[in-house]
Amino acid sequence: MPRTNYQLENEDHLSRRDGERSLEVPRHETLWFDDGSVVLIAGNTQFRVHKSVLACKSVVFQDLFTVPQPDDAQTVEGCPAVHLTDSAEDLEDVLDVLYHGLRYKSSNDPTWRMVRAFLRISDKYTMDEIRKEALYHLNIYAPDNTEDWDAIFTGSTSCISYEPWEEIDIANNTREPDLQHIHAVALYNCCHLPTKTLILGGTDMYSDARIELSRDDLVACVTARERLRIATSDILKQALRCNLSYTCTGSNCFTARNSAIHSWRDMDLPLYDPLAMTEVDARTRYQVAGVCEPCVEVLVGLHQTARQNILDKLPTYFEEELEETDVNPQA
Ligand SMILES: [Zn+2]
């Protein structure tokens, strides 16, 4: 027997309900088109949209609409009604993009909530374009090179907007093999949350749900904090031990280098955050201490290589067992 129209009873994400209850559900203010051909009902909102638009963006909807409709199927103003178990907010964010375009790419950055909606809905309904949009923003959030990392850190590149505790939610929603680097960056950022927040999480303002790290990720973060603290200190130790430039033009570069590093270590070393020591920060500290330019180049080059090495191996900081060499940026 072919499955009945709009009744994917074996798939809990789509279901049809009988009766006229949906008529009491408020209509979305803008995502209600008078010439729409299907009414989606999610949470406390009805969306009247077009089958053709959904079908060309989603394999799941395409399949759903090819099945003939039974006589007793629920309708709203003559349109078939489809009840979805998604939140109205998630559906709104995705429909908004389908109808109004990828507006966030060039102007405002989306909030994490929107990107999370893109991830959830695209995964559930196989919407490749929406998934690409989510990944576009997540890849900016989680760069794989120090240059782009520094651009976010210094605010010259903008990125998804979110509350600090929402790093936990980002980590929870990126636990899949092909998002490994993004997940590691979210966990890395979780390491810098206040310990109380790291353990207790935060409250989702839309669902009121408590969002906490999984037990595994929490253990991983606590373990990684120690590894990252060592990695931070190792970057400076390595700079203290290295040979300076063969073309040194200074008279006391060794002393200047040492004093720059000691003051760095004593004053404002970022705890658990070796990547926060930006290239500009390193260069400025050496220059101010009086290191000559060729020697500054050597030190900054080493510094950046060590940071890139950490970024390349970021997921390993959150793995259960780690080889000693893996936490050592010189490795
Ligand atoms: Zn020098």
mmCIF file of C-alpha atoms and ligand atoms in Angstrom:
data_model
loop_
_atom_site.group_PDB
_atom_site.id
_atom_site.type_symbol
_atom_site.label_atom_id
_atom_site.label_comp_id
_atom_site.label_asym_id
_atom_site.label_seq_id
_atom_site.Cartn_x
_atom_site.Cartn_y
_atom_site.Cartn_z
ATOM 1 C CA MET A 1 0.000 0.000 0.000
ATOM 2 C CA PRO A 2 1.396 3.424 -0.866
ATOM 3 C CA ARG A 3 1.481 5.779 2.086
ATOM 4 C CA THR A 4 -1.457 8.132 2.311
ATOM 5 C CA ASN A 5 -1.044 11.722 1.320
ATOM 6 C CA TYR A 6 0.463 13.945 4.035
ATOM 7 C CA GLN A 7 0.231 11.060 6.454
ATOM 8 C CA LEU A 8 3.761 9.914 7.055
ATOM 9 C CA GLU A 9 2.663 7.963 10.064
ATOM 10 C CA ASN A 10 5.929 6.120 10.384
ATOM 11 C CA GLU A 11 7.915 9.326 10.288
ATOM 12 C CA ASP A 12 7.397 11.274 13.459
ATOM 13 C CA HIS A 13 8.418 14.579 11.907
ATOM 14 C CA LEU A 14 5.387 14.813 9.659
ATOM 15 C CA SER A 15 1.893 13.973 10.764
ATOM 16 C CA ARG A 16 -1.664 14.866 9.890
ATOM 17 C CA ARG A 17 -4.255 15.558 12.530
ATOM 18 C CA ASP A 18 -7.988 15.384 12.093
ATOM 19 C CA GLY A 19 -10.481 18.049 12.982
ATOM 20 C CA GLU A 20 -10.433 21.776 12.643
ATOM 21 C CA ARG A 21 -8.078 22.569 15.490
ATOM 22 C CA SER A 22 -5.602 24.098 13.072
ATOM 23 C CA LEU A 23 -8.128 26.788 12.204
ATOM 24 C CA GLU A 24 -7.628 28.198 15.674
ATOM 25 C CA VAL A 25 -3.897 28.419 15.144
ATOM 26 C CA PRO A 26 -2.803 31.964 14.192
ATOM 27 C CA ARG A 27 -1.487 32.635 10.711
ATOM 28 C CA HIS A 28 2.015 33.879 10.178
ATOM 29 C CA GLU A 29 1.980 37.579 9.401
ATOM 30 C CA THR A 30 4.104 37.506 6.247
ATOM 31 C CA LEU A 31 4.540 33.841 5.390
ATOM 32 C CA TRP A 32 0.879 33.442 4.481
ATOM 33 C CA PHE A 33 0.360 33.740 0.726
ATOM 34 C CA ASP A 34 -3.213 33.906 -0.540
ATOM 35 C CA ASP A 35 -2.230 31.886 -3.610
ATOM 36 C CA GLY A 36 -0.308 29.350 -1.492
ATOM 37 C CA SER A 37 -1.131 25.695 -2.116
ATOM 38 C CA VAL A 38 -0.307 24.049 1.220
ATOM 39 C CA VAL A 39 -0.632 25.051 4.875
ATOM 40 C CA LEU A 40 2.182 24.009 7.177
ATOM 41 C CA ILE A 41 1.307 24.008 10.857
ATOM 42 C CA ALA A 42 4.201 24.163 13.309
ATOM 43 C CA GLY A 43 3.860 24.954 16.999
ATOM 44 C CA ASN A 44 1.340 27.746 17.271
ATOM 45 C CA THR A 45 1.623 29.104 13.728
ATOM 46 C CA GLN A 46 0.176 28.361 10.291
ATOM 47 C CA PHE A 47 2.209 29.102 7.162
ATOM 48 C CA ARG A 48 0.454 29.144 3.791
ATOM 49 C CA VAL A 49 3.145 28.523 1.220
ATOM 50 C CA HIS A 50 3.620 26.864 -2.158
ATOM 51 C CA LYS A 51 4.115 23.152 -2.745
ATOM 52 C CA SER A 52 6.244 23.952 -5.785
ATOM 53 C CA VAL A 53 8.659 26.087 -3.741
ATOM 54 C CA LEU A 54 9.025 23.453 -1.013
ATOM 55 C CA ALA A 55 9.290 20.609 -3.536
ATOM 56 C CA CYS A 56 12.123 22.197 -5.493
ATOM 57 C CA LYS A 57 14.119 22.857 -2.294
ATOM 58 C CA SER A 58 13.434 19.658 -0.384
ATOM 59 C CA VAL A 59 13.487 16.026 -1.464
ATOM 60 C CA VAL A 60 11.267 15.090 1.487
ATOM 61 C CA PHE A 61 8.548 17.584 0.567
ATOM 62 C CA GLN A 62 8.888 16.625 -3.098
ATOM 63 C CA ASP A 63 8.139 13.001 -2.208
ATOM 64 C CA LEU A 64 5.335 13.990 0.128
ATOM 65 C CA PHE A 65 3.489 16.010 -2.492
ATOM 66 C CA THR A 66 3.595 13.294 -5.151
ATOM 67 C CA VAL A 67 1.267 11.049 -3.125
ATOM 68 C CA PRO A 68 -2.450 11.542 -3.879
ATOM 69 C CA GLN A 69 -4.561 13.115 -1.165
ATOM 70 C CA PRO A 70 -7.290 11.034 0.560
ATOM 71 C CA ASP A 71 -10.855 12.377 0.642
ATOM 72 C CA ASP A 72 -10.901 12.960 4.401
ATOM 73 C CA ALA A 73 -7.589 14.832 4.540
ATOM 74 C CA GLN A 74 -7.681 17.998 6.605
ATOM 75 C CA THR A 75 -7.665 21.225 4.634
ATOM 76 C CA VAL A 76 -7.361 24.880 5.504
ATOM 77 C CA GLU A 77 -9.058 27.252 3.021
ATOM 78 C CA GLY A 78 -8.964 24.473 0.455
ATOM 79 C CA CYS A 79 -5.246 23.805 0.945
ATOM 80 C CA PRO A 80 -4.005 20.518 2.375
ATOM 81 C CA ALA A 81 -2.745 20.958 5.950
ATOM 82 C CA VAL A 82 0.536 19.396 7.051
ATOM 83 C CA HIS A 83 1.376 19.282 10.739
ATOM 84 C CA LEU A 84 5.070 19.440 11.511
ATOM 85 C CA THR A 85 6.750 18.758 14.841
ATOM 86 C CA ASP A 86 9.310 21.534 14.273
ATOM 87 C CA SER A 87 9.143 24.772 16.215
ATOM 88 C CA ALA A 88 7.397 27.685 14.502
ATOM 89 C CA GLU A 89 10.592 29.751 14.951
ATOM 90 C CA ASP A 90 12.775 27.206 13.133
ATOM 91 C CA LEU A 91 10.302 26.868 10.281
ATOM 92 C CA GLU A 92 9.887 30.638 10.031
ATOM 93 C CA ASP A 93 13.647 31.162 9.684
ATOM 94 C CA VAL A 94 13.936 28.624 6.876
ATOM 95 C CA LEU A 95 10.814 29.712 4.973
ATOM 96 C CA ASP A 96 11.999 33.291 5.286
ATOM 97 C CA VAL A 97 15.231 32.355 3.489
ATOM 98 C CA LEU A 98 13.387 30.302 0.846
ATOM 99 C CA TYR A 99 11.090 33.215 0.029
ATOM 100 C CA HIS A 100 13.285 36.228 0.706
ATOM 101 C CA GLY A 101 16.728 34.964 -0.230
ATOM 102 C CA LEU A 102 20.054 34.506 1.471
ATOM 103 C CA ARG A 103 20.042 38.027 2.795
ATOM 104 C CA TYR A 104 22.497 37.359 5.602
ATOM 105 C CA LYS A 105 25.441 36.639 3.343
ATOM 106 C CA SER A 106 26.130 40.224 2.431
ATOM 107 C CA SER A 107 24.575 42.300 5.185
ATOM 108 C CA ASN A 108 23.584 41.344 8.696
ATOM 109 C CA ASP A 109 24.995 38.258 10.281
ATOM 110 C CA PRO A 110 22.440 35.707 11.348
ATOM 111 C CA THR A 111 21.942 34.792 14.955
ATOM 112 C CA TRP A 112 22.972 31.341 16.119
ATOM 113 C CA ARG A 113 19.268 30.509 16.489
ATOM 114 C CA MET A 114 18.797 31.026 12.728
ATOM 115 C CA VAL A 115 21.822 28.953 11.805
ATOM 116 C CA ARG A 116 20.581 26.238 14.166
ATOM 117 C CA ALA A 117 17.199 26.320 12.407
ATOM 118 C CA PHE A 118 18.968 25.970 9.032
ATOM 119 C CA LEU A 119 20.902 22.955 10.339
ATOM 120 C CA ARG A 120 17.895 21.221 11.922
ATOM 121 C CA ILE A 121 15.378 21.809 9.140
ATOM 122 C CA SER A 122 17.806 21.100 6.291
ATOM 123 C CA ASP A 123 18.819 17.851 7.931
ATOM 124 C CA LYS A 124 15.235 16.735 8.508
ATOM 125 C CA TYR A 125 13.824 17.658 5.106
ATOM 126 C CA THR A 126 16.981 17.232 2.996
ATOM 127 C CA MET A 127 17.351 20.852 1.931
ATOM 128 C CA ASP A 128 20.835 21.098 0.454
ATOM 129 C CA GLU A 129 20.784 24.824 -0.180
ATOM 130 C CA ILE A 130 19.763 25.607 3.399
ATOM 131 C CA ARG A 131 22.429 23.258 4.754
ATOM 132 C CA LYS A 132 25.041 25.060 2.620
ATOM 133 C CA GLU A 133 23.871 28.343 4.098
ATOM 134 C CA ALA A 134 24.326 26.985 7.625
ATOM 135 C CA LEU A 135 27.797 25.689 6.792
ATOM 136 C CA TYR A 136 28.779 28.977 5.166
ATOM 137 C CA HIS A 137 28.230 30.758 8.480
ATOM 138 C CA LEU A 138 29.656 27.979 10.636
ATOM 139 C CA ASN A 139 32.864 27.906 8.579
ATOM 140 C CA ILE A 140 33.324 31.622 9.219
ATOM 141 C CA TYR A 141 32.700 30.941 12.919
ATOM 142 C CA ALA A 142 35.287 28.139 12.908
ATOM 143 C CA PRO A 143 38.184 29.151 10.631
ATOM 144 C CA ASP A 144 40.915 26.633 9.887
ATOM 145 C CA ASN A 145 43.750 29.174 9.699
ATOM 146 C CA THR A 146 45.185 31.670 12.177
ATOM 147 C CA GLU A 147 44.738 34.651 9.868
ATOM 148 C CA ASP A 148 40.960 34.227 9.718
ATOM 149 C CA TRP A 149 40.918 33.337 13.416
ATOM 150 C CA ASP A 150 42.622 36.629 14.262
ATOM 151 C CA ALA A 151 40.217 38.533 12.008
ATOM 152 C CA ILE A 152 37.291 37.269 14.109
ATOM 153 C CA PHE A 153 39.155 37.793 17.365
ATOM 154 C CA THR A 154 39.925 41.402 16.548
ATOM 155 C CA GLY A 155 36.437 42.019 15.172
ATOM 156 C CA SER A 156 37.466 42.737 11.580
ATOM 157 C CA THR A 157 35.419 39.758 10.365
ATOM 158 C CA SER A 158 31.888 39.450 11.624
ATOM 159 C CA CYS A 159 30.326 36.155 12.361
ATOM 160 C CA ILE A 160 27.189 34.490 13.733
ATOM 161 C CA SER A 161 25.878 36.456 16.712
ATOM 162 C CA TYR A 162 25.123 34.639 19.937
ATOM 163 C CA GLU A 163 25.319 34.826 23.721
ATOM 164 C CA PRO A 164 28.561 33.426 25.185
ATOM 165 C CA TRP A 165 26.810 30.438 26.815
ATOM 166 C CA GLU A 166 25.358 29.464 23.420
ATOM 167 C CA GLU A 167 28.784 28.018 22.534
ATOM 168 C CA ILE A 168 27.339 25.040 24.410
ATOM 169 C CA ASP A 169 24.364 24.879 22.060
ATOM 170 C CA ILE A 170 26.661 25.197 19.032
ATOM 171 C CA ALA A 171 28.715 22.266 20.342
ATOM 172 C CA ASN A 172 25.561 20.208 20.926
ATOM 173 C CA ASN A 173 24.290 20.824 17.406
ATOM 174 C CA THR A 174 27.557 20.097 15.585
ATOM 175 C CA ARG A 175 28.250 16.629 16.951
ATOM 176 C CA GLU A 176 28.499 14.901 13.584
ATOM 177 C CA PRO A 177 31.537 13.533 11.756
ATOM 178 C CA ASP A 178 31.614 16.063 8.908
ATOM 179 C CA LEU A 179 31.382 18.995 11.349
ATOM 180 C CA GLN A 180 34.294 17.804 13.485
ATOM 181 C CA HIS A 181 36.348 20.994 13.238
ATOM 182 C CA ILE A 182 33.329 23.222 13.958
ATOM 183 C CA HIS A 183 32.458 21.070 16.968
ATOM 184 C CA ALA A 184 36.052 21.317 18.224
ATOM 185 C CA VAL A 185 36.001 25.119 17.876
ATOM 186 C CA ALA A 186 32.729 25.275 19.846
ATOM 187 C CA LEU A 187 34.260 23.110 22.588
ATOM 188 C CA TYR A 188 37.425 25.229 22.515
ATOM 189 C CA ASN A 189 35.278 28.320 23.066
ATOM 190 C CA CYS A 190 33.321 26.510 25.810
ATOM 191 C CA CYS A 191 36.636 26.096 27.653
ATOM 192 C CA HIS A 192 36.717 29.880 28.143
ATOM 193 C CA LEU A 193 33.256 30.102 29.721
ATOM 194 C CA PRO A 194 33.059 30.672 33.464
ATOM 195 C CA THR A 195 33.215 27.243 35.119
ATOM 196 C CA LYS A 196 29.680 27.567 36.492
ATOM 197 C CA THR A 197 28.309 28.272 33.005
ATOM 198 C CA LEU A 198 30.378 25.475 31.501
ATOM 199 C CA ILE A 199 28.791 23.007 33.926
ATOM 200 C CA LEU A 200 25.242 24.380 34.226
ATOM 201 C CA GLY A 201 24.725 25.716 30.688
ATOM 202 C CA GLY A 202 22.010 28.244 29.892
ATOM 203 C CA THR A 203 18.323 28.591 29.053
ATOM 204 C CA ASP A 204 17.023 28.748 25.500
ATOM 205 C CA MET A 205 14.925 31.920 25.341
ATOM 206 C CA TYR A 206 12.490 30.416 22.814
ATOM 207 C CA SER A 207 11.787 27.008 24.281
ATOM 208 C CA ASP A 208 12.799 27.700 27.904
ATOM 209 C CA ALA A 209 14.765 24.473 27.642
ATOM 210 C CA ARG A 210 17.904 24.079 29.697
ATOM 211 C CA ILE A 211 20.876 23.685 27.355
ATOM 212 C CA GLU A 212 23.824 21.815 28.820
ATOM 213 C CA LEU A 213 26.898 20.155 27.419
ATOM 214 C CA SER A 214 26.704 16.390 27.129
ATOM 215 C CA ARG A 215 28.571 14.573 29.875
ATOM 216 C CA ASP A 216 31.233 13.450 27.374
ATOM 217 C CA ASP A 217 31.807 16.970 26.070
ATOM 218 C CA LEU A 218 31.924 18.385 29.582
ATOM 219 C CA VAL A 219 34.635 15.908 30.576
ATOM 220 C CA ALA A 220 36.437 16.683 27.302
ATOM 221 C CA CYS A 221 36.389 20.435 28.023
ATOM 222 C CA VAL A 222 37.667 20.079 31.576
ATOM 223 C CA THR A 223 40.480 17.843 30.336
ATOM 224 C CA ALA A 224 41.237 20.121 27.409
ATOM 225 C CA ARG A 225 41.542 23.163 29.664
ATOM 226 C CA GLU A 226 44.677 21.711 31.217
ATOM 227 C CA ARG A 227 46.070 20.753 27.798
ATOM 228 C CA LEU A 228 45.382 24.227 26.435
ATOM 229 C CA ARG A 229 47.002 25.898 29.424
ATOM 230 C CA ILE A 230 50.128 23.853 28.750
ATOM 231 C CA ALA A 231 49.943 24.670 25.028
ATOM 232 C CA THR A 232 49.802 28.398 25.846
ATOM 233 C CA SER A 233 52.834 28.152 28.047
ATOM 234 C CA ASP A 234 54.678 25.991 25.466
ATOM 235 C CA ILE A 235 54.321 28.656 22.773
ATOM 236 C CA LEU A 236 56.235 31.086 24.973
ATOM 237 C CA LYS A 237 58.780 28.503 26.135
ATOM 238 C CA GLN A 238 59.531 27.703 22.515
ATOM 239 C CA ALA A 239 60.065 31.390 21.736
ATOM 240 C CA LEU A 240 62.470 31.640 24.679
ATOM 241 C CA ARG A 241 64.566 28.749 23.390
ATOM 242 C CA CYS A 242 64.705 29.521 19.670
ATOM 243 C CA ASN A 243 67.633 30.886 17.690
ATOM 244 C CA LEU A 244 67.193 34.433 16.478
ATOM 245 C CA SER A 245 67.792 35.683 12.942
ATOM 246 C CA TYR A 246 71.127 35.158 11.149
ATOM 247 C CA THR A 247 70.689 38.668 9.825
ATOM 248 C CA CYS A 248 70.036 40.215 13.253
ATOM 249 C CA THR A 249 70.577 43.973 13.203
ATOM 250 C CA GLY A 250 70.008 44.600 16.905
ATOM 251 C CA SER A 251 72.468 44.806 19.768
ATOM 252 C CA ASN A 252 70.476 43.066 22.512
ATOM 253 C CA CYS A 253 67.723 41.052 20.811
ATOM 254 C CA PHE A 254 68.112 38.114 23.214
ATOM 255 C CA THR A 255 67.510 40.303 26.261
ATOM 256 C CA ALA A 256 64.657 42.168 24.559
ATOM 257 C CA ARG A 257 63.037 38.893 23.454
ATOM 258 C CA ASN A 258 63.311 37.451 26.968
ATOM 259 C CA SER A 259 61.881 40.512 28.616
ATOM 260 C CA ALA A 260 58.942 40.590 26.147
ATOM 261 C CA ILE A 261 58.117 36.966 26.884
ATOM 262 C CA HIS A 262 58.496 37.274 30.658
ATOM 263 C CA SER A 263 56.219 40.294 30.825
ATOM 264 C CA TRP A 264 53.716 38.503 28.558
ATOM 265 C CA ARG A 265 53.728 35.456 30.799
ATOM 266 C CA ASP A 266 53.494 37.491 33.997
ATOM 267 C CA MET A 267 50.890 39.997 32.909
ATOM 268 C CA ASP A 268 48.065 38.864 30.666
ATOM 269 C CA LEU A 269 48.483 35.374 29.407
ATOM 270 C CA PRO A 270 45.072 34.150 28.214
ATOM 271 C CA LEU A 271 44.164 31.111 30.260
ATOM 272 C CA TYR A 272 43.193 28.023 28.193
ATOM 273 C CA ASP A 273 43.344 30.152 25.053
ATOM 274 C CA PRO A 274 46.642 29.906 23.144
ATOM 275 C CA LEU A 275 44.927 31.105 19.950
ATOM 276 C CA ALA A 276 44.075 34.419 21.611
ATOM 277 C CA MET A 277 47.738 35.431 21.373
ATOM 278 C CA THR A 278 47.278 37.005 17.927
ATOM 279 C CA GLU A 279 49.990 37.679 15.378
ATOM 280 C CA VAL A 280 49.578 41.426 15.851
ATOM 281 C CA ASP A 281 49.837 40.998 19.615
ATOM 282 C CA ALA A 282 53.072 38.993 19.318
ATOM 283 C CA ARG A 283 54.635 41.364 16.791
ATOM 284 C CA THR A 284 53.803 44.425 18.886
ATOM 285 C CA ARG A 285 55.217 42.931 22.087
ATOM 286 C CA TYR A 286 58.544 42.061 20.453
ATOM 287 C CA GLN A 287 58.805 45.398 18.687
ATOM 288 C CA VAL A 288 58.009 47.385 21.830
ATOM 289 C CA ALA A 289 60.636 45.399 23.766
ATOM 290 C CA GLY A 290 63.254 46.476 21.193
ATOM 291 C CA VAL A 291 63.766 43.266 19.158
ATOM 292 C CA CYS A 292 65.159 44.052 15.668
ATOM 293 C CA GLU A 293 62.921 43.472 12.652
ATOM 294 C CA PRO A 294 64.649 40.344 11.267
ATOM 295 C CA CYS A 295 64.429 38.742 14.730
ATOM 296 C CA VAL A 296 60.787 39.835 15.100
ATOM 297 C CA GLU A 297 60.080 38.015 11.820
ATOM 298 C CA VAL A 298 61.665 34.822 13.154
ATOM 299 C CA LEU A 299 59.739 35.006 16.448
ATOM 300 C CA VAL A 300 56.407 35.861 14.839
ATOM 301 C CA GLY A 301 56.897 33.101 12.256
ATOM 302 C CA LEU A 302 57.470 30.544 15.028
ATOM 303 C CA HIS A 303 54.546 31.911 17.003
ATOM 304 C CA GLN A 304 52.166 31.591 14.056
ATOM 305 C CA THR A 305 53.376 28.112 13.177
ATOM 306 C CA ALA A 306 52.753 26.983 16.755
ATOM 307 C CA ARG A 307 49.242 28.452 16.755
ATOM 308 C CA GLN A 308 48.420 26.946 13.359
ATOM 309 C CA ASN A 309 49.609 23.598 14.673
ATOM 310 C CA ILE A 310 47.159 23.894 17.578
ATOM 311 C CA LEU A 311 44.328 24.841 15.217
ATOM 312 C CA ASP A 312 45.140 21.909 12.900
ATOM 313 C CA LYS A 313 44.993 19.480 15.806
ATOM 314 C CA LEU A 314 42.134 21.121 17.684
ATOM 315 C CA PRO A 315 39.851 18.044 17.804
ATOM 316 C CA THR A 316 42.643 16.023 19.443
ATOM 317 C CA TYR A 317 42.587 18.302 22.492
ATOM 318 C CA PHE A 318 39.101 16.958 23.209
ATOM 319 C CA GLU A 319 39.905 13.307 22.690
ATOM 320 C CA GLU A 320 40.173 10.943 25.598
ATOM 321 C CA GLU A 321 43.775 9.914 25.182
ATOM 322 C CA LEU A 322 46.345 12.256 23.798
ATOM 323 C CA GLU A 323 49.967 11.579 22.952
ATOM 324 C CA GLU A 324 52.332 13.897 24.792
ATOM 325 C CA THR A 325 53.598 15.242 21.459
ATOM 326 C CA ASP A 326 50.077 16.286 20.451
ATOM 327 C CA VAL A 327 49.819 18.960 23.118
ATOM 328 C CA ASN A 328 53.256 20.255 22.278
ATOM 329 C CA PRO A 329 53.079 22.916 19.574
ATOM 330 C CA GLN A 330 56.671 22.158 18.578
ATOM 331 C CA ALA A 331 55.736 18.651 17.529
HETATM 332 ZN ZN ZN B 1 67.867 40.865 16.167
#
